[in-house]
Coordinates of N, CA and C in Angstrom, one line a residue:
M1 N 6.9 -19.5 -53.8 CA 7.0 -18.1 -54.3 C 7.6 -17.2 -53.2
A2 N 8.6 -16.4 -53.6 CA 9.2 -15.5 -52.6 C 8.3 -14.4 -52.3
T3 N 8.4 -14.0 -51.0 CA 7.6 -12.9 -50.5 C 8.4 -11.7 -50.3
S4 N 7.8 -10.5 -50.6 CA 8.5 -9.3 -50.4 C 8.7 -8.9 -48.9
K5 N 9.6 -8.0 -48.7 CA 9.8 -7.5 -47.3 C 8.6 -6.9 -46.7
R6 N 7.8 -6.1 -47.6 CA 6.6 -5.5 -47.1 C 5.6 -6.5 -46.7
E7 N 5.5 -7.6 -47.5 CA 4.5 -8.7 -47.2 C 4.9 -9.4 -45.9
R8 N 6.2 -9.6 -45.7 CA 6.6 -10.3 -44.5 C 6.3 -9.4 -43.3
Q9 N 6.5 -8.1 -43.4 CA 6.3 -7.2 -42.3 C 4.8 -7.1 -42.0
G10 N 3.9 -7.1 -43.0 CA 2.5 -7.2 -42.8 C 2.0 -8.4 -42.1
T11 N 2.6 -9.5 -42.4 CA 2.3 -10.8 -41.8 C 2.7 -10.7 -40.3
R12 N 3.8 -10.2 -40.0 CA 4.3 -10.1 -38.6 C 3.3 -9.1 -37.8
E13 N 2.9 -8.0 -38.4 CA 2.0 -7.1 -37.8 C 0.7 -7.7 -37.5
R14 N 0.1 -8.5 -38.4 CA -1.1 -9.1 -38.2 C -1.0 -10.2 -37.1
A15 N 0.1 -10.9 -37.0 CA 0.3 -11.9 -36.0 C 0.5 -11.3 -34.6
S16 N 0.9 -10.0 -34.5 CA 1.2 -9.3 -33.2 C -0.1 -8.8 -32.6
R17 N -1.2 -8.8 -33.3 CA -2.5 -8.3 -32.7 C -3.6 -9.3 -33.0
D18 N -4.6 -9.1 -32.3 CA -5.8 -10.0 -32.5 C -6.4 -9.6 -33.9
E19 N -6.7 -10.6 -34.7 CA -7.2 -10.3 -36.0 C -8.6 -9.7 -35.9
D20 N -9.3 -9.9 -34.8 CA -10.7 -9.3 -34.6 C -10.7 -7.9 -34.1
T21 N -9.5 -7.4 -33.8 CA -9.5 -6.0 -33.3 C -9.8 -5.0 -34.4
P22 N -10.8 -4.2 -34.2 CA -11.2 -3.3 -35.3 C -10.2 -2.1 -35.4
I23 N -9.9 -1.7 -36.6 CA -9.1 -0.5 -36.8 C -10.1 0.6 -37.3
V24 N -10.1 1.7 -36.5 CA -11.2 2.7 -36.7 C -10.6 4.1 -36.9
S25 N -11.5 5.0 -37.2 CA -11.1 6.4 -37.4 C -10.9 7.1 -36.0
Q26 N -10.3 8.3 -36.0 CA -10.1 9.0 -34.8 C -11.4 9.3 -34.1
Q27 N -12.5 9.6 -34.8 CA -13.8 9.9 -34.2 C -14.4 8.7 -33.5
E28 N -14.3 7.5 -34.2 CA -14.8 6.3 -33.7 C -14.0 5.8 -32.4
W29 N -12.7 6.1 -32.5 CA -11.8 5.7 -31.4 C -12.2 6.5 -30.1
E30 N -12.4 7.8 -30.3 CA -12.8 8.7 -29.2 C -14.1 8.4 -28.6
A31 N -15.1 8.0 -29.5 CA -16.4 7.6 -29.0 C -16.3 6.3 -28.2
A32 N -15.4 5.4 -28.6 CA -15.2 4.1 -27.8 C -14.6 4.4 -26.5
R33 N -13.6 5.4 -26.5 CA -13.0 5.8 -25.2 C -13.9 6.4 -24.3
Q34 N -14.8 7.3 -24.7 CA -15.8 7.9 -23.9 C -16.7 6.9 -23.3
Q35 N -17.1 5.9 -24.1 CA -18.0 4.9 -23.6 C -17.4 4.1 -22.4
L36 N -16.1 3.8 -22.6 CA -15.4 3.1 -21.5 C -15.1 3.9 -20.3
L37 N -14.9 5.2 -20.6 CA -14.6 6.2 -19.5 C -15.7 6.2 -18.5
V38 N -17.0 6.1 -18.9 CA -18.1 6.1 -18.0 C -18.0 4.9 -17.0
K39 N -17.6 3.8 -17.4 CA -17.4 2.6 -16.5 C -16.2 2.8 -15.6
E40 N -15.1 3.4 -16.2 CA -13.9 3.7 -15.4 C -14.2 4.6 -14.3
K41 N -14.9 5.7 -14.5 CA -15.3 6.7 -13.5 C -16.2 6.0 -12.4
A42 N -17.1 5.1 -12.9 CA -17.9 4.4 -11.9 C -17.1 3.6 -11.0
L43 N -16.0 2.9 -11.6 CA -15.1 2.1 -10.8 C -14.4 3.0 -9.8
T44 N -13.9 4.2 -10.2 CA -13.2 5.1 -9.3 C -14.1 5.5 -8.1
R45 N -15.4 5.8 -8.4 CA -16.3 6.2 -7.4 C -16.6 5.0 -6.4
S46 N -16.7 3.8 -7.0 CA -16.9 2.7 -6.2 C -15.7 2.4 -5.3
R47 N -14.5 2.6 -5.8 CA -13.3 2.4 -5.0 C -13.2 3.5 -3.8
D48 N -13.6 4.7 -4.1 CA -13.7 5.7 -3.1 C -14.7 5.3 -2.0
A49 N -15.8 4.8 -2.4 CA -16.9 4.4 -1.4 C -16.4 3.3 -0.6
L50 N -15.6 2.3 -1.2 CA -15.1 1.2 -0.4 C -14.1 1.7 0.6
A51 N -13.2 2.7 0.2 CA -12.2 3.2 1.1 C -12.9 3.9 2.3
A52 N -14.1 4.6 2.0 CA -14.8 5.3 3.0 C -15.4 4.3 4.0
E53 N -15.8 3.1 3.5 CA -16.3 2.0 4.3 C -15.2 1.5 5.2
R54 N -14.0 1.4 4.7 CA -12.9 0.9 5.5 C -12.7 1.8 6.7
R55 N -12.8 3.1 6.5 CA -12.6 4.1 7.5 C -13.6 4.0 8.7
R56 N -14.7 3.2 8.4 CA -15.7 3.0 9.4 C -15.7 1.6 9.9
M57 N -14.6 0.8 9.6 CA -14.4 -0.5 10.2 C -14.3 -0.4 11.7
P58 N -14.8 -1.4 12.5 CA -14.5 -1.4 13.9 C -13.0 -1.6 14.2
W59 N -12.5 -1.2 15.3 CA -11.1 -1.4 15.7 C -11.0 -2.6 16.7
L60 N -9.8 -3.2 16.6 CA -9.5 -4.3 17.5 C -8.3 -3.9 18.4
A61 N -8.5 -3.9 19.7 CA -7.4 -3.5 20.6 C -6.3 -4.5 20.5
V62 N -5.1 -4.1 20.5 CA -3.9 -4.9 20.5 C -3.3 -4.8 21.9
D63 N -3.6 -5.7 22.8 CA -3.2 -5.6 24.1 C -1.8 -6.3 24.4
K64 N -1.5 -7.3 23.6 CA -0.2 -8.0 23.8 C 1.0 -7.1 23.3
K65 N 2.1 -7.2 24.0 CA 3.3 -6.4 23.7 C 4.2 -7.2 22.8
Y66 N 4.2 -6.9 21.5 CA 5.0 -7.6 20.5 C 6.4 -6.9 20.4
E67 N 7.4 -7.8 20.1 CA 8.8 -7.3 20.1 C 9.4 -7.7 18.8
F68 N 10.2 -6.8 18.3 CA 11.0 -7.0 17.0 C 12.4 -6.7 17.2
D69 N 13.3 -7.2 16.3 CA 14.7 -6.7 16.2 C 14.7 -5.7 15.1
G70 N 15.4 -4.6 15.4 CA 15.5 -3.5 14.5 C 17.0 -3.2 14.3
P71 N 17.3 -2.3 13.4 CA 18.7 -2.0 13.1 C 19.5 -1.5 14.4
K72 N 18.7 -1.0 15.4 CA 19.4 -0.5 16.6 C 19.0 -1.3 17.8
G73 N 18.5 -2.5 17.6 CA 18.2 -3.4 18.7 C 16.7 -3.7 18.9
K74 N 16.3 -4.1 20.1 CA 14.9 -4.5 20.3 C 14.0 -3.3 20.3
V75 N 12.8 -3.5 19.7 CA 11.8 -2.4 19.6 C 10.4 -3.1 19.8
S76 N 9.5 -2.3 20.3 CA 8.1 -2.8 20.5 C 7.3 -2.4 19.2
L77 N 6.1 -2.9 19.1 CA 5.2 -2.5 18.1 C 4.9 -1.0 18.1
L78 N 4.8 -0.5 19.3 CA 4.6 0.9 19.5 C 5.8 1.7 19.0
D79 N 7.0 1.2 19.1 CA 8.2 1.9 18.6 C 8.2 1.9 17.1
V80 N 7.6 0.9 16.5 CA 7.6 0.8 15.0 C 6.8 1.9 14.4
F81 N 5.9 2.5 15.1 CA 5.1 3.6 14.6 C 6.0 4.9 14.3
E82 N 7.2 4.9 15.0 CA 8.1 6.0 14.8 C 7.4 7.4 15.2
G83 N 6.5 7.3 16.2 CA 5.9 8.5 16.7 C 4.7 9.0 15.9
R84 N 4.4 8.3 14.8 CA 3.2 8.7 14.0 C 1.9 8.0 14.5
R85 N 0.8 8.4 14.0 CA -0.5 7.8 14.4 C -0.8 6.5 13.7
Q86 N -0.4 6.4 12.5 CA -0.8 5.2 11.7 C 0.4 4.4 11.3
L87 N 0.2 3.1 11.2 CA 1.3 2.1 10.9 C 0.7 1.1 10.0
I88 N 1.4 0.8 8.9 CA 1.1 -0.3 7.9 C 2.3 -1.2 8.0
V89 N 2.1 -2.5 8.4 CA 3.1 -3.5 8.4 C 2.9 -4.5 7.3
Y90 N 3.9 -4.6 6.4 CA 3.8 -5.6 5.4 C 4.7 -6.8 5.8
R91 N 4.1 -8.0 5.8 CA 4.9 -9.2 6.1 C 5.5 -9.7 4.8
A92 N 6.8 -9.5 4.7 CA 7.6 -10.0 3.6 C 8.3 -11.3 3.9
F93 N 8.4 -12.2 3.0 CA 9.0 -13.5 3.2 C 10.5 -13.4 2.8
F94 N 11.3 -13.3 3.8 CA 12.8 -13.3 3.6 C 13.3 -14.0 4.8
E95 N 13.7 -15.2 4.7 CA 14.1 -16.0 5.8 C 14.4 -17.5 5.4
P96 N 15.0 -18.3 6.2 CA 15.3 -19.7 5.8 C 14.0 -20.4 5.4
G97 N 14.2 -21.2 4.3 CA 13.0 -21.9 3.8 C 12.3 -21.2 2.7
V98 N 12.6 -19.9 2.5 CA 12.0 -19.2 1.3 C 12.8 -19.4 0.1
F99 N 12.2 -19.6 -1.0 CA 13.0 -19.8 -2.3 C 13.9 -18.6 -2.5
G100 N 15.2 -18.9 -2.8 CA 16.2 -17.9 -3.0 C 17.0 -17.5 -1.8
W101 N 16.6 -17.9 -0.6 CA 17.4 -17.6 0.6 C 18.8 -18.2 0.5
P102 N 19.8 -17.5 1.0 CA 19.8 -16.2 1.6 C 20.0 -15.0 0.7
E103 N 20.2 -15.3 -0.6 CA 20.5 -14.2 -1.5 C 19.3 -13.3 -1.9
H104 N 18.2 -14.0 -1.9 CA 17.0 -13.3 -2.4 C 15.8 -13.5 -1.5
A105 N 14.9 -12.5 -1.5 CA 13.7 -12.6 -0.8 C 12.6 -13.2 -1.7
C106 N 11.4 -13.5 -1.2 CA 10.3 -14.0 -2.0 C 10.2 -13.1 -3.3
R107 N 10.0 -13.8 -4.4 CA 9.9 -13.0 -5.7 C 8.8 -12.0 -5.7
G108 N 7.6 -12.5 -5.2 CA 6.4 -11.6 -5.2 C 6.6 -10.4 -4.2
C109 N 7.2 -10.7 -3.1 CA 7.5 -9.7 -2.1 C 8.5 -8.7 -2.6
S110 N 9.4 -9.2 -3.4 CA 10.5 -8.3 -3.9 C 9.9 -7.4 -5.0
L111 N 9.0 -8.0 -5.8 CA 8.3 -7.2 -6.8 C 7.5 -6.0 -6.2
G112 N 6.8 -6.4 -5.1 CA 6.1 -5.3 -4.3 C 7.0 -4.3 -3.7
A113 N 8.1 -4.7 -3.2 CA 9.1 -3.8 -2.6 C 9.6 -2.8 -3.6
D114 N 9.8 -3.2 -4.8 CA 10.3 -2.4 -5.9 C 9.3 -1.3 -6.2
Q115 N 8.1 -1.4 -5.9 CA 7.0 -0.5 -6.3 C 6.7 0.5 -5.2
V116 N 7.3 0.4 -4.0 CA 6.9 1.3 -2.9 C 7.3 2.7 -3.2
A117 N 6.3 3.6 -3.1 CA 6.6 5.0 -3.4 C 7.5 5.7 -2.3
H118 N 7.9 6.9 -2.6 CA 8.8 7.6 -1.7 C 8.1 7.8 -0.3
L119 N 8.7 7.3 0.7 CA 8.1 7.2 2.0 C 7.7 8.6 2.7
A120 N 8.4 9.7 2.2 CA 8.2 11.0 2.8 C 6.7 11.4 2.7
H121 N 6.0 11.0 1.6 CA 4.6 11.4 1.4 C 3.7 10.7 2.4
L122 N 4.0 9.4 2.7 CA 3.2 8.8 3.8 C 3.5 9.4 5.2
N123 N 4.8 9.6 5.4 CA 5.2 10.1 6.7 C 4.6 11.5 7.0
A124 N 4.5 12.3 5.9 CA 3.9 13.7 6.1 C 2.4 13.6 6.4
R125 N 1.8 12.4 6.2 CA 0.4 12.2 6.5 C 0.3 11.3 7.7
D126 N 1.3 11.4 8.6 CA 1.2 10.7 9.9 C 1.1 9.2 9.8
T127 N 1.8 8.7 8.8 CA 1.7 7.2 8.5 C 3.1 6.6 8.3
T128 N 3.3 5.5 8.9 CA 4.6 4.8 8.8 C 4.4 3.5 8.0
L129 N 5.2 3.2 7.1 CA 5.2 1.9 6.4 C 6.4 1.1 6.8
A130 N 6.2 -0.1 7.3 CA 7.3 -1.0 7.7 C 7.2 -2.4 7.2
Y131 N 8.3 -3.0 6.9 CA 8.3 -4.4 6.5 C 8.8 -5.3 7.7
A132 N 8.3 -6.5 7.7 CA 8.7 -7.4 8.8 C 8.9 -8.8 8.2
S133 N 10.0 -9.5 8.6 CA 10.3 -10.8 8.2 C 11.0 -11.5 9.4
R134 N 11.4 -12.8 9.2 CA 12.1 -13.5 10.2 C 13.6 -13.6 9.9
A135 N 14.1 -13.0 8.9 CA 15.5 -13.0 8.6 C 16.2 -12.1 9.7
P136 N 17.5 -12.4 10.0 CA 18.3 -11.6 10.9 C 18.5 -10.2 10.3
Q137 N 18.7 -9.2 11.2 CA 18.9 -7.9 10.7 C 20.1 -7.7 9.8
A138 N 21.2 -8.5 10.0 CA 22.3 -8.4 9.1 C 22.0 -8.8 7.6
D139 N 21.1 -9.8 7.5 CA 20.7 -10.2 6.2 C 19.8 -9.2 5.6
I140 N 18.9 -8.7 6.4 CA 17.9 -7.6 5.9 C 18.7 -6.4 5.4
A141 N 19.7 -6.0 6.2 CA 20.5 -4.8 5.8 C 21.2 -5.1 4.5
R142 N 21.8 -6.3 4.3 CA 22.5 -6.6 3.1 C 21.5 -6.6 1.9
L143 N 20.3 -7.2 2.0 CA 19.4 -7.2 1.0 C 18.9 -5.8 0.6
K144 N 18.6 -5.0 1.6 CA 18.1 -3.6 1.3 C 19.2 -2.8 0.6
A145 N 20.4 -3.0 1.0 CA 21.5 -2.2 0.3 C 21.7 -2.7 -1.1
R146 N 21.6 -4.0 -1.4 CA 21.7 -4.4 -2.8 C 20.6 -4.0 -3.6
M147 N 19.4 -4.0 -3.1 CA 18.2 -3.7 -3.9 C 17.8 -2.2 -3.9
G148 N 18.4 -1.4 -3.0 CA 18.1 0.0 -3.0 C 16.8 0.3 -2.3
W149 N 16.3 -0.6 -1.4 CA 15.1 -0.4 -0.7 C 15.3 0.5 0.6
E150 N 14.4 1.4 0.8 CA 14.5 2.3 1.9 C 13.6 2.1 3.1
M151 N 12.6 1.3 3.0 CA 11.6 1.1 4.1 C 12.2 0.5 5.3
P152 N 11.7 1.0 6.5 CA 12.1 0.3 7.7 C 11.8 -1.2 7.6
W153 N 12.7 -2.1 8.1 CA 12.4 -3.5 8.0 C 12.9 -4.2 9.2
Y154 N 11.9 -4.9 9.9 CA 12.2 -5.5 11.2 C 12.2 -7.0 11.2
T155 N 12.8 -7.6 12.2 CA 12.8 -9.0 12.4 C 11.8 -9.4 13.4
M156 N 10.8 -10.2 13.1 CA 9.8 -10.7 14.0 C 10.5 -11.7 15.0
T157 N 10.2 -11.7 16.3 CA 10.8 -12.5 17.2 C 9.8 -13.3 18.1
D158 N 8.5 -13.1 17.8 CA 7.5 -13.8 18.6 C 6.4 -14.3 17.6
G159 N 5.2 -14.3 18.1 CA 4.1 -14.9 17.3 C 3.3 -13.8 16.5
F160 N 3.9 -12.7 16.3 CA 3.2 -11.6 15.5 C 2.6 -12.1 14.2
D161 N 3.3 -12.8 13.5 CA 2.8 -13.3 12.2 C 1.6 -14.2 12.3
A162 N 1.7 -15.1 13.2 CA 0.6 -16.1 13.4 C -0.7 -15.4 13.9
V163 N -0.5 -14.4 14.8 CA -1.7 -13.7 15.3 C -2.4 -12.8 14.3
F164 N -1.6 -12.2 13.4 CA -2.1 -11.2 12.5 C -2.2 -11.8 11.0
G165 N -2.3 -13.1 10.9 CA -2.7 -13.7 9.7 C -1.7 -13.8 8.6
V166 N -0.4 -13.6 8.9 CA 0.6 -13.6 7.9 C 1.8 -14.6 8.1
A167 N 1.4 -15.7 8.8 CA 2.4 -16.7 9.1 C 2.8 -17.5 7.8
E168 N 1.8 -17.7 6.9 CA 2.0 -18.5 5.7 C 1.9 -17.8 4.4
W169 N 1.4 -16.5 4.5 CA 1.2 -15.7 3.3 C 1.4 -14.3 3.6
H170 N 1.9 -13.5 2.6 CA 2.2 -12.1 2.8 C 0.9 -11.3 3.0
G171 N 1.0 -10.1 3.5 CA -0.2 -9.3 3.8 C 0.1 -8.0 4.5
H172 N -0.8 -7.1 4.4 CA -0.6 -5.8 5.0 C -1.6 -5.7 6.2
N173 N -1.1 -5.4 7.4 CA -1.8 -5.1 8.6 C -1.8 -3.6 8.9
V174 N -2.9 -3.0 9.2 CA -2.9 -1.6 9.5 C -3.3 -1.4 11.0
F175 N -2.5 -0.5 11.6 CA -2.7 -0.2 13.0 C -2.8 1.3 13.3
F176 N -3.5 1.7 14.3 CA -3.6 3.1 14.7 C -3.2 3.2 16.2
R177 N -2.5 4.3 16.5 CA -2.0 4.5 17.8 C -2.7 5.7 18.4
D178 N -3.3 5.4 19.6 CA -4.0 6.5 20.3 C -3.3 6.6 21.7
G179 N -2.3 7.5 21.7 CA -1.5 7.6 22.9 C -0.6 6.3 23.0
E180 N -0.7 5.6 24.1 CA 0.0 4.3 24.3 C -0.8 3.1 23.8
R181 N -2.0 3.3 23.4 CA -2.8 2.2 23.0 C -2.7 2.0 21.5
V182 N -2.7 0.7 21.1 CA -2.6 0.3 19.7 C -3.9 -0.5 19.3
F183 N -4.4 -0.2 18.1 CA -5.5 -0.9 17.6 C -5.2 -1.4 16.2
R184 N -5.8 -2.6 15.9 CA -5.7 -3.1 14.5 C -7.0 -2.6 13.8
T185 N -6.8 -2.0 12.6 CA -7.9 -1.4 12.0 C -8.3 -2.0 10.6
Y186 N -7.3 -2.7 10.0 CA -7.6 -3.3 8.7 C -6.5 -4.3 8.3
F187 N -6.9 -5.2 7.4 CA -6.0 -6.3 7.0 C -6.3 -6.6 5.5
I188 N -5.3 -6.8 4.7 CA -5.5 -7.1 3.3 C -4.3 -8.1 2.9
N189 N -4.6 -9.1 2.1 CA -3.6 -10.0 1.6 C -4.0 -10.6 0.3
G190 N -3.3 -11.6 -0.1 CA -3.6 -12.2 -1.4 C -3.5 -11.2 -2.6
R191 N -4.4 -11.3 -3.5 CA -4.4 -10.4 -4.6 C -4.6 -9.0 -4.2
G192 N -5.2 -8.8 -3.0 CA -5.3 -7.4 -2.6 C -4.0 -6.7 -2.5
D193 N -3.0 -7.4 -2.2 CA -1.6 -6.8 -2.1 C -1.1 -6.2 -3.5
E194 N -1.7 -6.7 -4.6 CA -1.2 -6.3 -5.9 C -1.4 -4.8 -6.1
A195 N -2.4 -4.2 -5.5 CA -2.7 -2.8 -5.7 C -1.8 -1.9 -4.9
M196 N -1.1 -2.5 -3.9 CA -0.3 -1.6 -3.0 C 1.0 -1.1 -3.7
G197 N 1.5 0.0 -3.1 CA 2.7 0.5 -3.7 C 2.7 2.0 -3.8
T198 N 1.6 2.6 -4.2 CA 1.5 4.1 -4.3 C 1.1 4.7 -3.0
T199 N 1.4 5.9 -2.8 CA 1.0 6.6 -1.6 C -0.5 6.5 -1.4
W200 N -1.2 6.7 -2.5 CA -2.7 6.7 -2.3 C -3.2 5.4 -2.0
S201 N -2.7 4.3 -2.5 CA -3.2 3.0 -2.2 C -2.9 2.6 -0.8
Y202 N -1.8 3.1 -0.2 CA -1.6 2.9 1.2 C -2.5 3.7 2.1
L203 N -2.7 4.9 1.8 CA -3.6 5.8 2.6 C -5.0 5.3 2.5
D204 N -5.4 4.7 1.4 CA -6.8 4.3 1.2 C -7.2 3.1 2.2
I205 N -6.2 2.5 2.8 CA -6.5 1.3 3.7 C -6.3 1.8 5.1
T206 N -6.0 3.1 5.4 CA -5.8 3.6 6.7 C -7.1 4.2 7.3
P207 N -7.2 4.4 8.6 CA -8.4 5.0 9.2 C -8.5 6.5 8.8
L208 N -7.4 7.2 8.6 CA -7.5 8.6 8.3 C -7.6 8.9 6.8
G209 N -7.4 7.8 6.0 CA -7.5 8.0 4.6 C -6.4 9.0 4.0
R210 N -6.8 9.6 2.9 CA -5.9 10.5 2.2 C -5.9 11.9 2.9
Q211 N -6.8 12.1 3.8 CA -6.8 13.4 4.6 C -7.1 14.6 3.7
E212 N -8.0 14.4 2.7 CA -8.3 15.5 1.7 C -9.8 15.8 1.9
A213 N -10.1 17.1 1.5 CA -11.4 17.6 1.8 C -12.6 16.9 1.1
W214 N -12.4 16.2 0.0 CA -13.4 15.6 -0.7 C -13.8 14.2 -0.1
E215 N -13.0 13.7 0.8 CA -13.3 12.3 1.2 C -14.5 12.3 2.2
D216 N -15.1 11.1 2.2 CA -16.2 10.8 3.1 C -15.6 10.1 4.3
S217 N -15.4 10.9 5.4 CA -14.8 10.3 6.6 C -15.7 10.5 7.8
P218 N -15.6 9.6 8.8 CA -16.5 9.7 9.9 C -16.3 11.0 10.6
E219 N -17.4 11.5 11.3 CA -17.4 12.7 12.1 C -16.3 12.6 13.2
G220 N -15.5 13.7 13.3 CA -14.5 13.7 14.4 C -13.1 13.3 13.9
Y221 N -13.0 12.7 12.6 CA -11.7 12.4 12.1 C -10.9 13.7 11.7
R222 N -9.6 13.5 11.7 CA -8.8 14.7 11.4 C -9.2 15.3 10.1
R223 N -9.3 16.6 10.2 CA -9.6 17.4 9.0 C -8.4 17.5 8.1
P224 N -8.6 17.7 6.8 CA -7.4 17.7 5.9 C -6.5 18.9 6.1
R225 N -5.2 18.6 5.9 CA -4.2 19.6 6.0 C -3.7 20.0 4.6
R226 N -4.0 19.2 3.6 CA -3.6 19.5 2.3 C -4.6 18.9 1.3
T227 N -4.8 19.6 0.3 CA -5.8 19.1 -0.8 C -5.1 19.2 -2.1
S228 N -4.9 18.0 -2.7 CA -4.2 18.0 -4.0 C -5.2 18.4 -5.1
G229 N -4.6 19.1 -6.1 CA -5.4 19.5 -7.2 C -4.5 20.2 -8.3
G230 N -4.7 19.8 -9.5 CA -3.9 20.3 -10.6 C -2.4 19.9 -10.3
T231 N -1.6 20.9 -10.5 CA -0.1 20.7 -10.4 C 0.4 21.2 -9.0
G232 N -0.5 21.7 -8.2 CA 0.0 22.2 -6.9 C -0.7 21.6 -5.7
T233 N -0.3 22.0 -4.6 CA -0.9 21.6 -3.3 C -1.4 22.7 -2.5
T234 N -2.6 22.7 -2.0 CA -3.1 23.8 -1.2 C -3.0 23.3 0.3
T235 N -2.4 24.1 1.1 CA -2.2 23.8 2.5 C -3.3 24.4 3.3
T236 N -4.0 23.7 4.1 CA -5.0 24.2 5.0 C -4.7 23.9 6.4
T237 N -5.3 24.7 7.3 CA -5.0 24.5 8.8 C -6.0 23.5 9.4
P238 N -5.4 22.4 10.0 CA -6.3 21.4 10.6 C -7.0 21.9 11.9
R239 N -8.2 21.5 12.1 CA -8.9 21.8 13.4 C -8.6 20.6 14.3
P240 N -8.2 20.9 15.5 CA -7.9 19.8 16.5 C -9.1 19.0 16.8
R241 N -8.9 17.7 16.9 CA -10.0 16.8 17.3 C -9.6 15.9 18.4
Q242 N -10.5 15.4 19.2 CA -10.2 14.5 20.3 C -10.2 13.1 19.8
T243 N -9.2 12.3 20.4 CA -9.2 10.9 20.1 C -10.1 10.2 21.1
R244 N -10.2 8.9 21.0 CA -11.1 8.1 21.9 C -10.6 8.3 23.4
S245 N -9.3 8.5 23.6 CA -8.8 8.6 25.0 C -8.8 10.1 25.4
G246 N -9.3 11.0 24.6 CA -9.4 12.4 24.9 C -8.2 13.3 24.5
S247 N -7.1 12.7 24.0 CA -6.0 13.5 23.5 C -6.3 14.1 22.1
M248 N -5.6 15.1 21.8 CA -5.9 15.9 20.5 C -5.1 15.3 19.4
W249 N -5.8 15.2 18.2 CA -5.1 14.9 17.0 C -4.4 16.1 16.4

């Protein structure tokens, strides 16, 4: 027996969704949303608490002098900060032996690179994001130009990746600069990298956090210069604080 166009369309619609999914009224849908929202807000508060705990992590002094190749030649880990207090280094796999070389970087690393937010917002909060691989700078420059990526990207020339847990797998290392001294403050890899990309997700893994008034930060940390709210930004004046070496933030 021939089926009508409407019957065939109904069959396709049923096949495109779970048959057990209830179809409800507007009032019932809103009630279900409010019930789920309670759990979502609890998750947000839990995530904020976890970020606050990260800001209280102990620091590890980085005493070895690591060296990278950059677009303008040799640079140190201290140089990679670009004069800012905080540095996030993502170990991306783009080098001989990686699937797709030399035309492509690691597929997962490339997916992550495509999601990196505008760097000006991190930079305004005293934070630098940099990528590091073992590919030569000429290949990195070619890849960045083709993909439209803007982040600083350096070539590792020593054992940086082995020391900081990213020799065989991607990951984000977080560092803090106190004058000429560098400290490792946090590390995340594996599925933890999936959450990275937004300005807020990067700041949430740093010692100074988002630098907003509502955050739970240790006593003596930099006070907020800006507080986001609604569609605008309120600028406040920071109070100077001393670092561990006595210099002022």
